[in-house]
mmCIF file of N, CA and C in Angstrom:
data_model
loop_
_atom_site.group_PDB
_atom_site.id
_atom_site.type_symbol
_atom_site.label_atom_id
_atom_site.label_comp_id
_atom_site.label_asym_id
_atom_site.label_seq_id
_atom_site.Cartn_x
_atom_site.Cartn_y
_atom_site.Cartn_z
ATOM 1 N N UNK L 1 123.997 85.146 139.734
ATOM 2 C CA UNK L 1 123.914 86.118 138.674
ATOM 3 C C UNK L 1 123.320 87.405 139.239
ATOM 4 N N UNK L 2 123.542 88.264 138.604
ATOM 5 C CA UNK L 2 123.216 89.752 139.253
ATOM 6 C C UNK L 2 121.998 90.511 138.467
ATOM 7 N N UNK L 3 121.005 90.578 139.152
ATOM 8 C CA UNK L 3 119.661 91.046 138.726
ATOM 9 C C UNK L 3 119.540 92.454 139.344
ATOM 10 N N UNK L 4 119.417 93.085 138.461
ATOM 11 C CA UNK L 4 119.016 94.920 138.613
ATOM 12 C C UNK L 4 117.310 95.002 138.929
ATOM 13 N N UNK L 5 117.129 95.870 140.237
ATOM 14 C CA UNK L 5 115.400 95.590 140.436
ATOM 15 C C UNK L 5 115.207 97.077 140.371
ATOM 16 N N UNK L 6 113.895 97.212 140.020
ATOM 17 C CA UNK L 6 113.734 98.746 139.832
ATOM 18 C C UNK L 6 112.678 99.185 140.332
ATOM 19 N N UNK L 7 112.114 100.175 140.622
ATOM 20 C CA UNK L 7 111.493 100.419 141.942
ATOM 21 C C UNK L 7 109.615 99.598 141.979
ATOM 22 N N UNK L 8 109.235 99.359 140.550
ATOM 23 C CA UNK L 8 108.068 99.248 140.307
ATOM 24 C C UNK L 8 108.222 97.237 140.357
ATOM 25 N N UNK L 9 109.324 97.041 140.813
ATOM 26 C CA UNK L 9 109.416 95.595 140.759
ATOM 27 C C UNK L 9 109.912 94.658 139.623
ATOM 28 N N UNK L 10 110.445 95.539 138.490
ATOM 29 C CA UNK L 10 111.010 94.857 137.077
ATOM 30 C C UNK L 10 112.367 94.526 137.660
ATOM 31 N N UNK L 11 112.852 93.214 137.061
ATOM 32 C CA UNK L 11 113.710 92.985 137.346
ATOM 33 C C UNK L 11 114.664 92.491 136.493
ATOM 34 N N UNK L 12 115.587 92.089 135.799
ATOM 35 C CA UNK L 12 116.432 91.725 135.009
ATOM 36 C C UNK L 12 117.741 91.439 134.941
ATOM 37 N N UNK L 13 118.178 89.969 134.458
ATOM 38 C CA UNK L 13 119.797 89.864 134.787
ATOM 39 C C UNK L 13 120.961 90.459 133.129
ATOM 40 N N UNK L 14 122.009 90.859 134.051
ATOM 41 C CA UNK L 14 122.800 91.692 132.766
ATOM 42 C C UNK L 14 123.027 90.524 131.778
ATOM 43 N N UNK L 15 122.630 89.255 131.783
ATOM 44 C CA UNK L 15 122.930 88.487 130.571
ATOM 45 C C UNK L 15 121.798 88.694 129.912
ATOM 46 N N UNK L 16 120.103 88.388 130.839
ATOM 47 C CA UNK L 16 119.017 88.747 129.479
ATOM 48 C C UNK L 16 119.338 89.588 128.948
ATOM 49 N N UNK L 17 119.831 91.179 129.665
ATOM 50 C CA UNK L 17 120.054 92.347 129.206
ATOM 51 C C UNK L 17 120.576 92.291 127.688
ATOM 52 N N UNK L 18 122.109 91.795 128.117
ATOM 53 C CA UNK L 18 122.980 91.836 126.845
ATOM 54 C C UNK L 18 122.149 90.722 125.811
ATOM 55 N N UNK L 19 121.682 89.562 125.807
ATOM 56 C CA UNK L 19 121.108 89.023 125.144
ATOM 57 C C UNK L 19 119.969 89.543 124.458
ATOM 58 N N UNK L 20 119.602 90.124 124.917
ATOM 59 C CA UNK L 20 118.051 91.015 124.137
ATOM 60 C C UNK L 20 118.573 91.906 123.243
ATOM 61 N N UNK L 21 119.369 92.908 123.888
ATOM 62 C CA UNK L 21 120.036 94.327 123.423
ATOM 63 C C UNK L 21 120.865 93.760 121.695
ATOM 64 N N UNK L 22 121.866 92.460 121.949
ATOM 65 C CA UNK L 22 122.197 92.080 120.946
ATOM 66 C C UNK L 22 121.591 91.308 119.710
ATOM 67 N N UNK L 23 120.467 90.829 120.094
ATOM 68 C CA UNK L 23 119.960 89.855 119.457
ATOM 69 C C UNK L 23 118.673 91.110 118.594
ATOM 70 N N UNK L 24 118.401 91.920 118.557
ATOM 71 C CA UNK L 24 117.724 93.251 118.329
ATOM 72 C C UNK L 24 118.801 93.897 117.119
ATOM 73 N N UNK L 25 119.857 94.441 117.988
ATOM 74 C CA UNK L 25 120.858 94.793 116.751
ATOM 75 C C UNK L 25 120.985 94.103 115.526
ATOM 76 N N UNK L 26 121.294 92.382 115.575
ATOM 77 C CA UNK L 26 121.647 91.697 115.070
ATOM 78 C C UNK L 26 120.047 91.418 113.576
ATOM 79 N N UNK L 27 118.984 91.454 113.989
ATOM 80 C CA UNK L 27 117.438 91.581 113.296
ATOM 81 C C UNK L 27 117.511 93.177 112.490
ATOM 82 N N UNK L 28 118.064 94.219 113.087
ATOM 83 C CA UNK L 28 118.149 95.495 112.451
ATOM 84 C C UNK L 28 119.449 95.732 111.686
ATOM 85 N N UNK L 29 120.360 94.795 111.986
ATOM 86 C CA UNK L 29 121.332 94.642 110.551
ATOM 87 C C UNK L 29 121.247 94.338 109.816
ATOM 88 N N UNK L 30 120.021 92.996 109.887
ATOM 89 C CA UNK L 30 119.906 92.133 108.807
ATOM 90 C C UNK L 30 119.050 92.723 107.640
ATOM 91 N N UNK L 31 117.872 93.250 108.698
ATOM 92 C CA UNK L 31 117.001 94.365 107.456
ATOM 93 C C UNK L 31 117.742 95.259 106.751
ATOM 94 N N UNK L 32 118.805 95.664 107.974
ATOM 95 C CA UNK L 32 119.373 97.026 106.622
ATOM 96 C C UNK L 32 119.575 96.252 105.418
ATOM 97 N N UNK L 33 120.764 95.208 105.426
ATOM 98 C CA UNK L 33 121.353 94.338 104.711
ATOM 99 C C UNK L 33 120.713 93.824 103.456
ATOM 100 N N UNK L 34 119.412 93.072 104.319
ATOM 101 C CA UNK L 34 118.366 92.542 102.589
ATOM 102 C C UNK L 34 117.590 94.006 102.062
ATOM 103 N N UNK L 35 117.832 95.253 102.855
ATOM 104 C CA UNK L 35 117.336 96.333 101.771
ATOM 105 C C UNK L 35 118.199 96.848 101.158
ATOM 106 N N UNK L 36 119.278 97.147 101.536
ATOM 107 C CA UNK L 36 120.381 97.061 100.599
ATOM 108 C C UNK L 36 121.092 96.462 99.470
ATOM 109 N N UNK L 37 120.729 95.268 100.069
ATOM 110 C CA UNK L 37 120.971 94.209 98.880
ATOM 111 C C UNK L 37 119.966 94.152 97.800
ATOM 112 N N UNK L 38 118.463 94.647 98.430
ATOM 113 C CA UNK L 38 117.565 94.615 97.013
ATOM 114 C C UNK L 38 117.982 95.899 96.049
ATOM 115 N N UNK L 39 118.225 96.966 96.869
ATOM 116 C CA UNK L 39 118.967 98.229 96.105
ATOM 117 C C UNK L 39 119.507 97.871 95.065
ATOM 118 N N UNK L 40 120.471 97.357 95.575
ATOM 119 C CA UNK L 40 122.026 97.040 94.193
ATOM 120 C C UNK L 40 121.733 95.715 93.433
ATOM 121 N N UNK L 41 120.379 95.171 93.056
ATOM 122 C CA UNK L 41 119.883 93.946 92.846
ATOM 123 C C UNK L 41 119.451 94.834 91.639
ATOM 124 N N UNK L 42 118.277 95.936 92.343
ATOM 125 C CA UNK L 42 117.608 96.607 91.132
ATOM 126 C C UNK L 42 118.310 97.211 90.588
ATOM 127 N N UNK L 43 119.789 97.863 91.056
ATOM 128 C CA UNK L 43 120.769 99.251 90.287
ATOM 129 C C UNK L 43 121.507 98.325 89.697
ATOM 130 N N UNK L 44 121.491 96.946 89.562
ATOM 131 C CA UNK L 44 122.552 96.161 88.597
ATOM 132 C C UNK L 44 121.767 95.573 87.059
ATOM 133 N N UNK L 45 120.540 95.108 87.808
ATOM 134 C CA UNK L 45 119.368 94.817 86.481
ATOM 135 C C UNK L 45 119.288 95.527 85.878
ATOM 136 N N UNK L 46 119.140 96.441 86.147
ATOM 137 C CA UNK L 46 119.410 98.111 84.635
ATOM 138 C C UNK L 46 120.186 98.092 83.998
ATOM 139 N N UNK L 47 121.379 97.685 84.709
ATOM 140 C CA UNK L 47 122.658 98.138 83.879
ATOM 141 C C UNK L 47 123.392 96.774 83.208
ATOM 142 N N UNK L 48 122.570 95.759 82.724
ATOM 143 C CA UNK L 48 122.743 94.379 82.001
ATOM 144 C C UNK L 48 123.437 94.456 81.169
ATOM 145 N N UNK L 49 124.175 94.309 80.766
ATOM 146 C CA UNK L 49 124.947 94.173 79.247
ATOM 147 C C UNK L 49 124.947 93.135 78.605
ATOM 148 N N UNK L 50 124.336 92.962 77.766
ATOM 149 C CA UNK L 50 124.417 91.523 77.236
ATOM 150 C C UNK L 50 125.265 91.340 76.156
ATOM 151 N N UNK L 51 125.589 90.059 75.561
ATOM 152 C CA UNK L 51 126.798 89.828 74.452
ATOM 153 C C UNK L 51 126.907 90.439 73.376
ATOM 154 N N UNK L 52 126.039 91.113 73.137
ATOM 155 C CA UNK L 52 125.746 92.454 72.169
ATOM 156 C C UNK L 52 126.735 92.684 71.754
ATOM 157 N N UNK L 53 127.571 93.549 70.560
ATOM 158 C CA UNK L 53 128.500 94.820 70.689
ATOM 159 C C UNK L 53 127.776 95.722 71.554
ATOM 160 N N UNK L 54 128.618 96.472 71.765
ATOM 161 C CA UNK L 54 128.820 97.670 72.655
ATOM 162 C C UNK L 54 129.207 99.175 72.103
ATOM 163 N N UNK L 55 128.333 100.131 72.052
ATOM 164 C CA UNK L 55 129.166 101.576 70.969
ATOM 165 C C UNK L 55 130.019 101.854 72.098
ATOM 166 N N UNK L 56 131.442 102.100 71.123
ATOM 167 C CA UNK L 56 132.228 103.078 71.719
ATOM 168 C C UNK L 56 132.701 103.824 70.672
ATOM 169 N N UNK L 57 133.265 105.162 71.657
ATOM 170 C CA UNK L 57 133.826 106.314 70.744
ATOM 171 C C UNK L 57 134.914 106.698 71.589
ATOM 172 N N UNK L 58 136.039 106.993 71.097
ATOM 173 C CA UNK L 58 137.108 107.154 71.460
ATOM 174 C C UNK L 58 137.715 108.481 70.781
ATOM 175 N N UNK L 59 138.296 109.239 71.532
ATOM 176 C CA UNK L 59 139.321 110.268 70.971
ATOM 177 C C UNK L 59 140.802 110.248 71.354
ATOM 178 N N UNK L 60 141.713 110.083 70.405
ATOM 179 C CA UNK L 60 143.095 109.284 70.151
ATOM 180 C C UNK L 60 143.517 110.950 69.539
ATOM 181 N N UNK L 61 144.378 111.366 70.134
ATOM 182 C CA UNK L 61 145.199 112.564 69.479
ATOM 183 C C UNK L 61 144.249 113.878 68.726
ATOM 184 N N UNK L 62 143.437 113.755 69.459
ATOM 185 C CA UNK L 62 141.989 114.717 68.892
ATOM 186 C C UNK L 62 141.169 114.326 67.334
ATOM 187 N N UNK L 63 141.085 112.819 67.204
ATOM 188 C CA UNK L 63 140.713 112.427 65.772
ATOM 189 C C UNK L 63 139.493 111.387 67.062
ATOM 190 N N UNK L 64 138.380 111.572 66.688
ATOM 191 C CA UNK L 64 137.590 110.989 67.187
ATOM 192 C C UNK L 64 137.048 109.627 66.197
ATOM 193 N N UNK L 65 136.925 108.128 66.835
ATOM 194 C CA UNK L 65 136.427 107.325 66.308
ATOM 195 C C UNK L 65 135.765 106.684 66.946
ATOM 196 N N UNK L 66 134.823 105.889 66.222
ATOM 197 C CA UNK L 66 133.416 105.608 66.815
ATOM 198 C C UNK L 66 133.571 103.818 66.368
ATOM 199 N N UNK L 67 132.470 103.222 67.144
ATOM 200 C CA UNK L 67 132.556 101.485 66.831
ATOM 201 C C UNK L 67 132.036 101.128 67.680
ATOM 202 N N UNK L 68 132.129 99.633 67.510
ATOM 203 C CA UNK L 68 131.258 99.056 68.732
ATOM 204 C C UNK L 68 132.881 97.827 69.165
ATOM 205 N N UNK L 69 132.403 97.451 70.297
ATOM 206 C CA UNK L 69 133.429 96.178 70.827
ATOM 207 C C UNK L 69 132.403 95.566 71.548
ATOM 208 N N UNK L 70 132.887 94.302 72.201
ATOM 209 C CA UNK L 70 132.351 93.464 72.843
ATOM 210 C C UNK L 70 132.528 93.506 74.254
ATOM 211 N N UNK L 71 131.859 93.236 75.449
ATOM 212 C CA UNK L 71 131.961 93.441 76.788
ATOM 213 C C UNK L 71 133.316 92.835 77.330
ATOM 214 N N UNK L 72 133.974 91.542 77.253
ATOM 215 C CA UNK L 72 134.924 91.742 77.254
ATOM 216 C C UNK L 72 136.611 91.624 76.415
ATOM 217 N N UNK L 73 136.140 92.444 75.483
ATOM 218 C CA UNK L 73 137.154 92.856 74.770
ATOM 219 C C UNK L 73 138.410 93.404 75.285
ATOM 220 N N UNK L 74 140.054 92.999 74.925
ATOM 221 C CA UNK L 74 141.314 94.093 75.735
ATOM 222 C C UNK L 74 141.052 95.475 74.920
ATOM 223 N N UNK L 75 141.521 96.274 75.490
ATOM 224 C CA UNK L 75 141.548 97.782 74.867
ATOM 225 C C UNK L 75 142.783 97.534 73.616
ATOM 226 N N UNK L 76 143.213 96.984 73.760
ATOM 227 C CA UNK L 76 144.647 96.316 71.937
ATOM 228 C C UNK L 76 143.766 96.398 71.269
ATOM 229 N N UNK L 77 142.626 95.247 71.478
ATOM 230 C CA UNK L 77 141.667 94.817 70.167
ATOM 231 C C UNK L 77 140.959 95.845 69.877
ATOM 232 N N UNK L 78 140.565 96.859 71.173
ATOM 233 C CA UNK L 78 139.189 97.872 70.817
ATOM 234 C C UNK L 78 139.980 98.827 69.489
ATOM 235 N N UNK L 79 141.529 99.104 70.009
ATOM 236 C CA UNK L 79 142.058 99.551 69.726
ATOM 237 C C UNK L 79 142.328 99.647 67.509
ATOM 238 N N UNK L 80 142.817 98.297 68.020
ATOM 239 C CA UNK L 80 143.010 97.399 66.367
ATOM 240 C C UNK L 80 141.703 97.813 65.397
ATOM 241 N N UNK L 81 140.600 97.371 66.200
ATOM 242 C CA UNK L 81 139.308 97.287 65.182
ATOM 243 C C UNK L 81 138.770 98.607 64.992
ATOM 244 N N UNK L 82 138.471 99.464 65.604
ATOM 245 C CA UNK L 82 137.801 101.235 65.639
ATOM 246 C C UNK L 82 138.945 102.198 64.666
ATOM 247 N N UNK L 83 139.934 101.759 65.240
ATOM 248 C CA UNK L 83 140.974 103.122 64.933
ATOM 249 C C UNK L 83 141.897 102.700 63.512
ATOM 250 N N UNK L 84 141.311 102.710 62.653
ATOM 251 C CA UNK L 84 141.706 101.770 60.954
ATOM 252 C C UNK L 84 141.952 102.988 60.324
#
């Protein structure tokens, strides 16, 4: 195996090399990763919707109507029930 020596006597083979170098990257992805992931953990808990209705308001041919629907409701039904 091929060991690089350097003048003060350090020495090192290009596999520790690559093994260190990667195994470093691989610890600083992971942090990005679980801080990222707590990000969009906290930016999703905010935005909860629960089985509630839901207000919506809609403007259909410039006649504005207002209502609530359910999270997942088709737009037919939102349609059917608001716009009477």
């Amino acid at each position: 195996m091929t060991e690089f020596k350097s003048n003060d006597g350090f020495s090192i083979s290009r596999r520790s090399f690559l093994k260190t170098f990667w195994h470093e990257r691989a610890v600083a992805a992971t942090a990005q990763m679980e801080a990222v992931a707590k990000e969009l953990e906290k930016a999703n808990a905010e935005k909860v919707l629960g089985p509630e209705p839901l207000p919506i308001t809609l403007q259909i041919n410039g006649q504005t109507d207002e209502g609530a629907g359910r999270t997942r409701m088709a737009l037919l039904d939102v349609l059917r029930d608001i716009c009477r």
